[in-house]
PDB file of C-alpha atoms in Angstrom:
ATOM      1  CA  MET G   1     118.683  59.586  81.113  1.00 50.00           C
ATOM      2  CA  ASN G   2     121.803  57.874  80.228  1.00 48.00           C
ATOM      3  CA  THR G   3     120.430  54.558  82.005  1.00 52.00           C
ATOM      4  CA  LEU G   4     117.247  54.863  79.888  1.00 44.00           C
ATOM      5  CA  LEU G   5     119.075  55.249  76.653  1.00 42.00           C
ATOM      6  CA  LYS G   6     121.561  52.402  77.772  1.00 49.00           C
ATOM      7  CA  ASN G   7     118.318  50.125  78.579  1.00 50.00           C
ATOM      8  CA  SER G   8     116.800  51.130  75.100  1.00 55.00           C
ATOM      9  CA  GLY G   9     119.897  50.026  73.339  1.00 52.00           C
ATOM     10  CA  ILE G  10     120.108  46.791  75.144  1.00 57.00           C
ATOM     11  CA  ASN G  11     116.685  45.993  74.156  1.00 56.00           C
ATOM     12  CA  PHE G  12     117.225  46.853  70.626  1.00 52.00           C
ATOM     13  CA  ILE G  13     120.196  44.746  70.223  1.00 58.00           C
ATOM     14  CA  PHE G  14     118.243  41.761  72.170  1.00 55.00           C
ATOM     15  CA  LEU G  15     115.256  42.212  69.521  1.00 55.00           C
ATOM     16  CA  LEU G  16     117.591  42.423  66.662  1.00 55.00           C
ATOM     17  CA  LEU G  17     119.456  39.186  67.606  1.00 55.00           C
ATOM     18  CA  ILE G  18     116.087  37.317  68.170  1.00 61.00           C
ATOM     19  CA  GLY G  19     115.074  38.641  64.637  1.00 57.00           C
ATOM     20  CA  ILE G  20     118.303  37.344  63.139  1.00 60.00           C
ATOM     21  CA  ILE G  21     117.979  33.781  64.781  1.00 58.00           C
ATOM     22  CA  TRP G  22     114.149  33.557  63.694  1.00 53.00           C
ATOM     23  CA  ASN G  23     115.046  34.439  60.073  1.00 59.00           C
ATOM     24  CA  CYS G  24     117.845  31.855  60.019  1.00 56.00           C
ATOM     25  CA  LYS G  25     115.578  29.227  61.439  1.00 56.00           C
ATOM     26  CA  GLU G  26     112.979  30.063  58.602  1.00 55.00           C
ATOM     27  CA  LYS G  27     115.588  30.086  56.072  1.00 54.00           C
ATOM     28  CA  ARG G  28     117.129  26.397  57.360  1.00 56.00           C
ATOM     29  CA  GLU G  29     113.416  24.957  57.369  1.00 54.00           C
ATOM     30  CA  LEU G  30     112.839  26.161  53.623  1.00 49.00           C
ATOM     31  CA  GLU G  31     115.923  24.638  52.800  1.00 53.00           C
ATOM     32  CA  LEU G  32     115.117  21.543  54.253  1.00 46.00           C
ATOM     33  CA  THR G  33     111.381  21.320  52.882  1.00 48.00           C
ATOM     34  CA  PRO G  34     112.473  19.859  49.350  1.00 48.00           C
ATOM     35  CA  GLN G  35     114.551  17.270  50.331  1.00 44.00           C
ATOM     36  CA  GLU G  36     112.113  16.021  53.053  1.00 43.00           C
ATOM     37  CA  THR G  37     109.038  15.857  50.575  1.00 40.00           C
ATOM     38  CA  SER G  38     111.275  14.170  48.045  1.00 37.00           C
ATOM     39  CA  VAL G  39     111.687  10.933  50.269  1.00 42.00           C
ATOM     40  CA  THR G  40     109.298   8.158  49.174  1.00 49.00           C
ATOM     41  CA  LYS G  41     107.796   5.773  51.631  1.00 67.00           C
ATOM     42  CA  GLN G  42     109.245   2.410  50.983  1.00 81.00           C
ATOM     43  CA  ILE G  43     107.180  -0.783  50.019  1.00 88.00           C
ATOM     44  CA  SER G  44     106.352  -3.046  52.880  1.00 91.00           C
ATOM     45  CA  PRO G  45     107.400  -6.509  52.711  1.00 92.00           C
ATOM     46  CA  ALA G  46     104.002  -8.006  52.042  1.00 92.00           C
ATOM     47  CA  ILE G  47     103.321  -5.899  49.037  1.00 93.00           C
ATOM     48  CA  LYS G  48     106.649  -6.943  47.552  1.00 94.00           C
ATOM     49  CA  GLU G  49     105.795 -10.447  48.059  1.00 94.00           C
ATOM     50  CA  LEU G  50     102.630  -9.851  45.944  1.00 95.00           C
ATOM     51  CA  LEU G  51     104.482  -7.886  43.334  1.00 96.00           C
ATOM     52  CA  GLN G  52     107.050 -10.582  42.931  1.00 96.00           C
ATOM     53  CA  PHE G  53     104.254 -13.407  42.907  1.00 96.00           C
ATOM     54  CA  ALA G  54     102.653 -11.520  39.911  1.00 96.00           C
ATOM     55  CA  ASN G  55     106.007 -10.801  38.093  1.00 96.00           C
ATOM     56  CA  ILE G  56     105.657  -6.983  38.454  1.00 95.00           C
ATOM     57  CA  ASN G  57     109.008  -4.808  38.190  1.00 94.00           C
ATOM     58  CA  PHE G  58     109.520  -2.265  41.031  1.00 93.00           C
ATOM     59  CA  THR G  59     112.149  -0.722  43.180  1.00 91.00           C
ATOM     60  CA  ASP G  60     111.753  -0.016  46.932  1.00 87.00           C
ATOM     61  CA  THR G  61     110.780   3.427  46.184  1.00 88.00           C
ATOM     62  CA  THR G  62     108.364   2.703  43.476  1.00 91.00           C
ATOM     63  CA  ASP G  63     105.013   4.673  43.881  1.00 93.00           C
ATOM     64  CA  ILE G  64     102.487   1.583  44.497  1.00 94.00           C
ATOM     65  CA  SER G  65      99.794   3.898  42.999  1.00 93.00           C
ATOM     66  CA  ASN G  66     101.161   3.626  39.690  1.00 95.00           C
ATOM     67  CA  LEU G  67     100.874  -0.582  39.974  1.00 96.00           C
ATOM     68  CA  LEU G  68      97.903  -1.416  41.744  1.00 97.00           C
ATOM     69  CA  VAL G  69      94.310  -0.342  42.398  1.00 97.00           C
ATOM     70  CA  PHE G  70      92.956  -1.527  45.664  1.00 97.00           C
ATOM     71  CA  LYS G  71      89.688  -3.107  46.152  1.00 96.00           C
ATOM     72  CA  LEU G  72      88.005  -5.233  49.050  1.00 95.00           C
ATOM     73  CA  ILE G  73      85.265  -7.641  49.235  1.00 94.00           C
ATOM     74  CA  ASP G  74      83.607  -6.937  52.714  1.00 92.00           C
ATOM     75  CA  LYS G  75      81.650  -9.396  54.921  1.00 88.00           C
ATOM     76  CA  ASN G  76      78.531  -9.036  52.914  1.00 88.00           C
ATOM     77  CA  GLY G  77      80.111  -9.766  49.638  1.00 86.00           C
ATOM     78  CA  GLU G  78      80.185  -6.116  48.396  1.00 90.00           C
ATOM     79  CA  VAL G  79      83.107  -4.712  46.573  1.00 91.00           C
ATOM     80  CA  LEU G  80      84.467  -1.764  48.129  1.00 94.00           C
ATOM     81  CA  ILE G  81      87.205   0.765  46.905  1.00 96.00           C
ATOM     82  CA  SER G  82      90.028   0.490  49.362  1.00 96.00           C
ATOM     83  CA  ASP G  83      93.658   1.827  49.792  1.00 96.00           C
ATOM     84  CA  LEU G  84      97.090   0.621  50.037  1.00 95.00           C
ATOM     85  CA  GLU G  85      96.894   0.644  54.093  1.00 95.00           C
ATOM     86  CA  LYS G  86      93.630  -1.179  54.333  1.00 95.00           C
ATOM     87  CA  ASN G  87      94.721  -3.811  51.884  1.00 96.00           C
ATOM     88  CA  THR G  88      98.159  -4.356  53.502  1.00 95.00           C
ATOM     89  CA  LYS G  89      96.563  -4.855  56.783  1.00 94.00           C
ATOM     90  CA  THR G  90      93.908  -7.316  55.718  1.00 94.00           C
ATOM     91  CA  TYR G  91      96.506  -9.288  53.830  1.00 94.00           C
ATOM     92  CA  LYS G  92      98.606  -9.588  56.776  1.00 93.00           C
ATOM     93  CA  ASN G  93      95.964 -10.699  58.779  1.00 92.00           C
ATOM     94  CA  LEU G  94      95.147 -13.464  56.332  1.00 90.00           C
ATOM     95  CA  ILE G  95      98.557 -14.831  56.368  1.00 87.00           C
ATOM     96  CA  LYS G  96      98.895 -14.660  60.103  1.00 88.00           C
ATOM     97  CA  GLY G  97      95.877 -16.931  60.508  1.00 86.00           C
ATOM     98  CA  LYS G  98      93.590 -14.250  61.902  1.00 86.00           C
ATOM     99  CA  SER G  99      89.808 -14.760  61.080  1.00 78.00           C
ATOM    100  CA  THR G 100      88.490 -12.284  58.554  1.00 79.00           C
ATOM    101  CA  TYR G 101      85.586 -12.018  56.229  1.00 85.00           C
ATOM    102  CA  GLU G 102      87.196  -9.379  54.129  1.00 92.00           C
ATOM    103  CA  LEU G 103      89.144 -10.485  51.022  1.00 94.00           C
ATOM    104  CA  PRO G 104      91.940  -7.868  49.533  1.00 96.00           C
ATOM    105  CA  ILE G 105      91.819  -7.486  45.729  1.00 96.00           C
ATOM    106  CA  PHE G 106      94.820  -5.998  44.017  1.00 97.00           C
ATOM    107  CA  GLU G 107      93.968  -4.830  40.503  1.00 97.00           C
ATOM    108  CA  ILE G 108      97.198  -4.612  38.310  1.00 97.00           C
ATOM    109  CA  ILE G 109      97.148  -1.229  36.268  1.00 97.00           C
ATOM    110  CA  GLU G 110      97.438  -1.564  32.535  1.00 95.00           C
ATOM    111  CA  SER G 111      96.183  -5.353  32.371  1.00 96.00           C
ATOM    112  CA  ASP G 112      93.223  -7.200  32.702  1.00 95.00           C
ATOM    113  CA  GLU G 113      94.595  -8.881  35.745  1.00 96.00           C
ATOM    114  CA  ALA G 114      93.875  -8.905  39.434  1.00 96.00           C
ATOM    115  CA  ILE G 115      95.254 -10.540  42.520  1.00 97.00           C
ATOM    116  CA  LEU G 116      92.916 -12.098  44.963  1.00 96.00           C
ATOM    117  CA  VAL G 117      93.920 -13.557  48.369  1.00 95.00           C
ATOM    118  CA  ILE G 118      91.653 -16.003  50.140  1.00 94.00           C
ATOM    119  CA  GLN G 119      91.850 -17.831  53.373  1.00 93.00           C
ATOM    120  CA  SER G 120      90.350 -20.834  55.299  1.00 91.00           C
ATOM    121  CA  ARG G 121      91.312 -23.610  57.817  1.00 89.00           C
ATOM    122  CA  GLY G 122      93.107 -26.802  57.310  1.00 86.00           C
ATOM    123  CA  SER G 123      93.277 -29.822  59.236  1.00 88.00           C
ATOM    124  CA  VAL G 124      95.439 -28.081  61.719  1.00 85.00           C
ATOM    125  CA  GLY G 125      95.664 -24.214  61.020  1.00 87.00           C
ATOM    126  CA  ALA G 126      95.135 -21.604  58.462  1.00 88.00           C
ATOM    127  CA  ILE G 127      95.622 -22.235  54.825  1.00 92.00           C
ATOM    128  CA  TRP G 128      95.512 -19.362  52.188  1.00 93.00           C
ATOM    129  CA  ALA G 129      96.037 -18.882  48.415  1.00 96.00           C
ATOM    130  CA  LYS G 130      97.004 -16.062  46.171  1.00 96.00           C
ATOM    131  CA  ILE G 131      95.433 -16.087  42.836  1.00 97.00           C
ATOM    132  CA  ILE G 132      95.967 -14.132  39.605  1.00 97.00           C
ATOM    133  CA  ILE G 133      92.739 -14.032  37.620  1.00 96.00           C
ATOM    134  CA  ASP G 134      92.412 -12.469  34.100  1.00 95.00           C
ATOM    135  CA  ASN G 135      89.184 -10.425  34.459  1.00 90.00           C
ATOM    136  CA  ASN G 136      88.581 -10.242  30.642  1.00 90.00           C
ATOM    137  CA  ARG G 137      88.954 -14.066  30.112  1.00 88.00           C
ATOM    138  CA  LYS G 138      87.449 -15.057  33.396  1.00 90.00           C
ATOM    139  CA  LYS G 139      90.777 -17.466  33.639  1.00 95.00           C
ATOM    140  CA  ILE G 140      93.049 -18.471  36.327  1.00 97.00           C
ATOM    141  CA  LEU G 141      96.632 -17.556  35.480  1.00 97.00           C
ATOM    142  CA  LYS G 142      98.640 -18.449  38.503  1.00 98.00           C
ATOM    143  CA  LEU G 143      97.685 -19.836  41.883  1.00 97.00           C
ATOM    144  CA  GLN G 144      99.914 -20.569  45.231  1.00 96.00           C
ATOM    145  CA  PHE G 145      98.828 -22.051  48.135  1.00 96.00           C
ATOM    146  CA  GLU G 146     100.418 -21.577  51.591  1.00 91.00           C
ATOM    147  CA  HIS G 147      99.799 -22.928  55.239  1.00 92.00           C
ATOM    148  CA  MET G 148     100.451 -22.297  58.695  1.00 86.00           C
ATOM    149  CA  ALA G 149     100.838 -25.557  60.121  1.00 82.00           C
ATOM    150  CA  GLU G 150      99.803 -28.441  58.054  1.00 84.00           C
ATOM    151  CA  SER G 151     101.236 -31.905  58.449  1.00 83.00           C
ATOM    152  CA  GLU G 152     104.573 -32.581  56.688  1.00 86.00           C
ATOM    153  CA  GLY G 153     104.231 -35.356  53.916  1.00 83.00           C
ATOM    154  CA  TYR G 154     100.280 -34.836  54.120  1.00 81.00           C
ATOM    155  CA  GLY G 155      98.527 -31.478  54.279  1.00 86.00           C
ATOM    156  CA  ASP G 156     101.514 -29.544  53.541  1.00 88.00           C
ATOM    157  CA  ALA G 157     101.371 -30.912  50.056  1.00 90.00           C
ATOM    158  CA  ILE G 158      98.959 -28.199  48.908  1.00 92.00           C
ATOM    159  CA  ILE G 159     102.217 -25.985  48.311  1.00 91.00           C
ATOM    160  CA  GLN G 160     103.507 -28.650  45.879  1.00 94.00           C
ATOM    161  CA  SER G 161     103.138 -27.495  42.130  1.00 95.00           C
ATOM    162  CA  SER G 162     101.508 -30.880  41.182  1.00 95.00           C
ATOM    163  CA  PHE G 163      98.572 -29.825  43.351  1.00 96.00           C
ATOM    164  CA  GLU G 164      98.447 -26.040  42.377  1.00 97.00           C
ATOM    165  CA  ASN G 165      98.769 -26.616  38.845  1.00 97.00           C
ATOM    166  CA  GLN G 166      95.348 -28.532  38.597  1.00 97.00           C
ATOM    167  CA  PHE G 167      93.723 -25.171  39.094  1.00 97.00           C
ATOM    168  CA  VAL G 168      95.972 -22.930  36.658  1.00 97.00           C
ATOM    169  CA  GLY G 169      94.490 -22.569  33.273  1.00 96.00           C
ATOM    170  CA  ILE G 170      90.795 -23.072  34.192  1.00 95.00           C
ATOM    171  CA  VAL G 171      88.250 -21.017  32.778  1.00 94.00           C
ATOM    172  CA  LEU G 172      85.797 -20.029  35.320  1.00 91.00           C
ATOM    173  CA  ALA G 173      82.396 -21.832  35.465  1.00 82.00           C
ATOM    174  CA  THR G 174      79.155 -19.704  34.966  1.00 75.00           C
ATOM    175  CA  ASP G 175      76.522 -21.786  36.674  1.00 74.00           C
ATOM    176  CA  LEU G 176      78.484 -24.417  38.434  1.00 77.00           C
ATOM    177  CA  ARG G 177      81.132 -24.760  41.348  1.00 87.00           C
ATOM    178  CA  ASP G 178      84.425 -24.122  39.545  1.00 93.00           C
ATOM    179  CA  PHE G 179      86.189 -26.958  41.231  1.00 96.00           C
ATOM    180  CA  GLY G 180      85.149 -30.269  42.518  1.00 96.00           C
ATOM    181  CA  LEU G 181      87.536 -32.931  44.552  1.00 97.00           C
ATOM    182  CA  LYS G 182      87.933 -36.788  44.049  1.00 96.00           C
ATOM    183  CA  GLN G 183      90.155 -38.785  46.066  1.00 91.00           C
ATOM    184  CA  ASN G 184      90.682 -42.631  45.800  1.00 87.00           C
ATOM    185  CA  GLY G 185      88.019 -42.615  43.048  1.00 88.00           C
ATOM    186  CA  LYS G 186      85.430 -41.150  45.089  1.00 94.00           C
ATOM    187  CA  VAL G 187      83.667 -37.781  44.526  1.00 96.00           C
ATOM    188  CA  LEU G 188      83.942 -35.781  47.519  1.00 96.00           C
ATOM    189  CA  ILE G 189      82.892 -32.198  46.071  1.00 96.00           C
ATOM    190  CA  GLU G 190      80.922 -31.777  43.125  1.00 94.00           C
ATOM    191  CA  GLY G 191      82.394 -29.103  40.317  1.00 93.00           C
ATOM    192  CA  ALA G 192      82.924 -28.301  36.822  1.00 92.00           C
ATOM    193  CA  ASN G 193      86.930 -29.183  37.097  1.00 95.00           C
ATOM    194  CA  MET G 194      87.773 -32.364  39.323  1.00 96.00           C
ATOM    195  CA  ILE G 195      90.948 -31.958  41.315  1.00 97.00           C
ATOM    196  CA  ASP G 196      92.738 -34.899  42.682  1.00 96.00           C
ATOM    197  CA  GLY G 197      92.995 -34.656  46.339  1.00 94.00           C
ATOM    198  CA  ILE G 198      96.150 -35.299  48.235  1.00 93.00           C
ATOM    199  CA  SER G 199      96.478 -38.915  49.684  1.00 90.00           C
ATOM    200  CA  GLY G 200      96.261 -38.854  53.470  1.00 89.00           C
ATOM    201  CA  ALA G 201      95.019 -35.318  53.618  1.00 91.00           C
ATOM    202  CA  THR G 202      91.261 -35.323  52.994  1.00 93.00           C
ATOM    203  CA  ILE G 203      90.463 -32.467  55.187  1.00 93.00           C
ATOM    204  CA  THR G 204      93.026 -30.080  53.947  1.00 93.00           C
ATOM    205  CA  SER G 205      92.383 -31.205  50.301  1.00 94.00           C
ATOM    206  CA  LYS G 206      88.640 -30.259  50.803  1.00 95.00           C
ATOM    207  CA  ALA G 207      89.411 -27.210  52.605  1.00 94.00           C
ATOM    208  CA  ALA G 208      91.526 -25.979  49.766  1.00 96.00           C
ATOM    209  CA  VAL G 209      89.075 -26.559  47.017  1.00 97.00           C
ATOM    210  CA  GLU G 210      86.007 -25.152  49.026  1.00 96.00           C
ATOM    211  CA  MET G 211      88.276 -21.952  49.762  1.00 95.00           C
ATOM    212  CA  ILE G 212      88.948 -21.379  46.105  1.00 96.00           C
ATOM    213  CA  ASN G 213      85.408 -21.850  45.085  1.00 95.00           C
ATOM    214  CA  ASN G 214      84.011 -19.462  47.587  1.00 92.00           C
ATOM    215  CA  GLY G 215      86.644 -16.860  46.931  1.00 91.00           C
ATOM    216  CA  LEU G 216      86.054 -17.022  43.204  1.00 92.00           C
ATOM    217  CA  LEU G 217      82.144 -17.010  43.575  1.00 89.00           C
ATOM    218  CA  LYS G 218      82.636 -13.769  45.581  1.00 86.00           C
ATOM    219  CA  LEU G 219      85.012 -12.374  42.992  1.00 83.00           C
ATOM    220  CA  ARG G 220      82.419 -13.467  40.246  1.00 75.00           C
ATOM    221  CA  ASN G 221      80.071 -11.289  41.736  1.00 63.00           C
ATOM    222  CA  MET G 222      81.825  -8.049  41.500  1.00 63.00           C
TER     223      MET G 222
END
């Protein structure tokens, strides 16, 4: 009988200890929960670049959903509702030179402006552009070209302001190509607004103008 009582006592103490440990664990998890849920995911470098391009104020922990609405033009030209993850992935693919038929759109909340990112191929590698459009006035407010490997002193001149600024301030055409291209007095592409091409970089100049025209055409079909 004494042995039975002794064993029962040991079992009771053992169960009591388990209960105390379990309660302490639950209390600890409850204490940690508010701190863990308060952590905000930091903004990726790719999105930071776009925000800086559009002169949007932000911090590392800003909630992007309060700044941007995400849309995507798919390969069929349809405009779809998207999200931060999808648009970020598509944008990264564009600037890495990966071929994609999708174009990300970042609409700026509390404004009529949207950022469109488009891509094509120059004489050597991928070229792309970020464009800020005023959707209400159908006007280009800002444009910036980038490239992967265009020749120094030739194709890489697309990133110079003297070339980029020719596109800025233009109101989009309704029934014509928005931009044409002329080089050395010769018209290479017909369009509503003629762009002076880059000397010695005909292929890159044509690719840049056609890229802008095609991207704006898809945007206009929204």
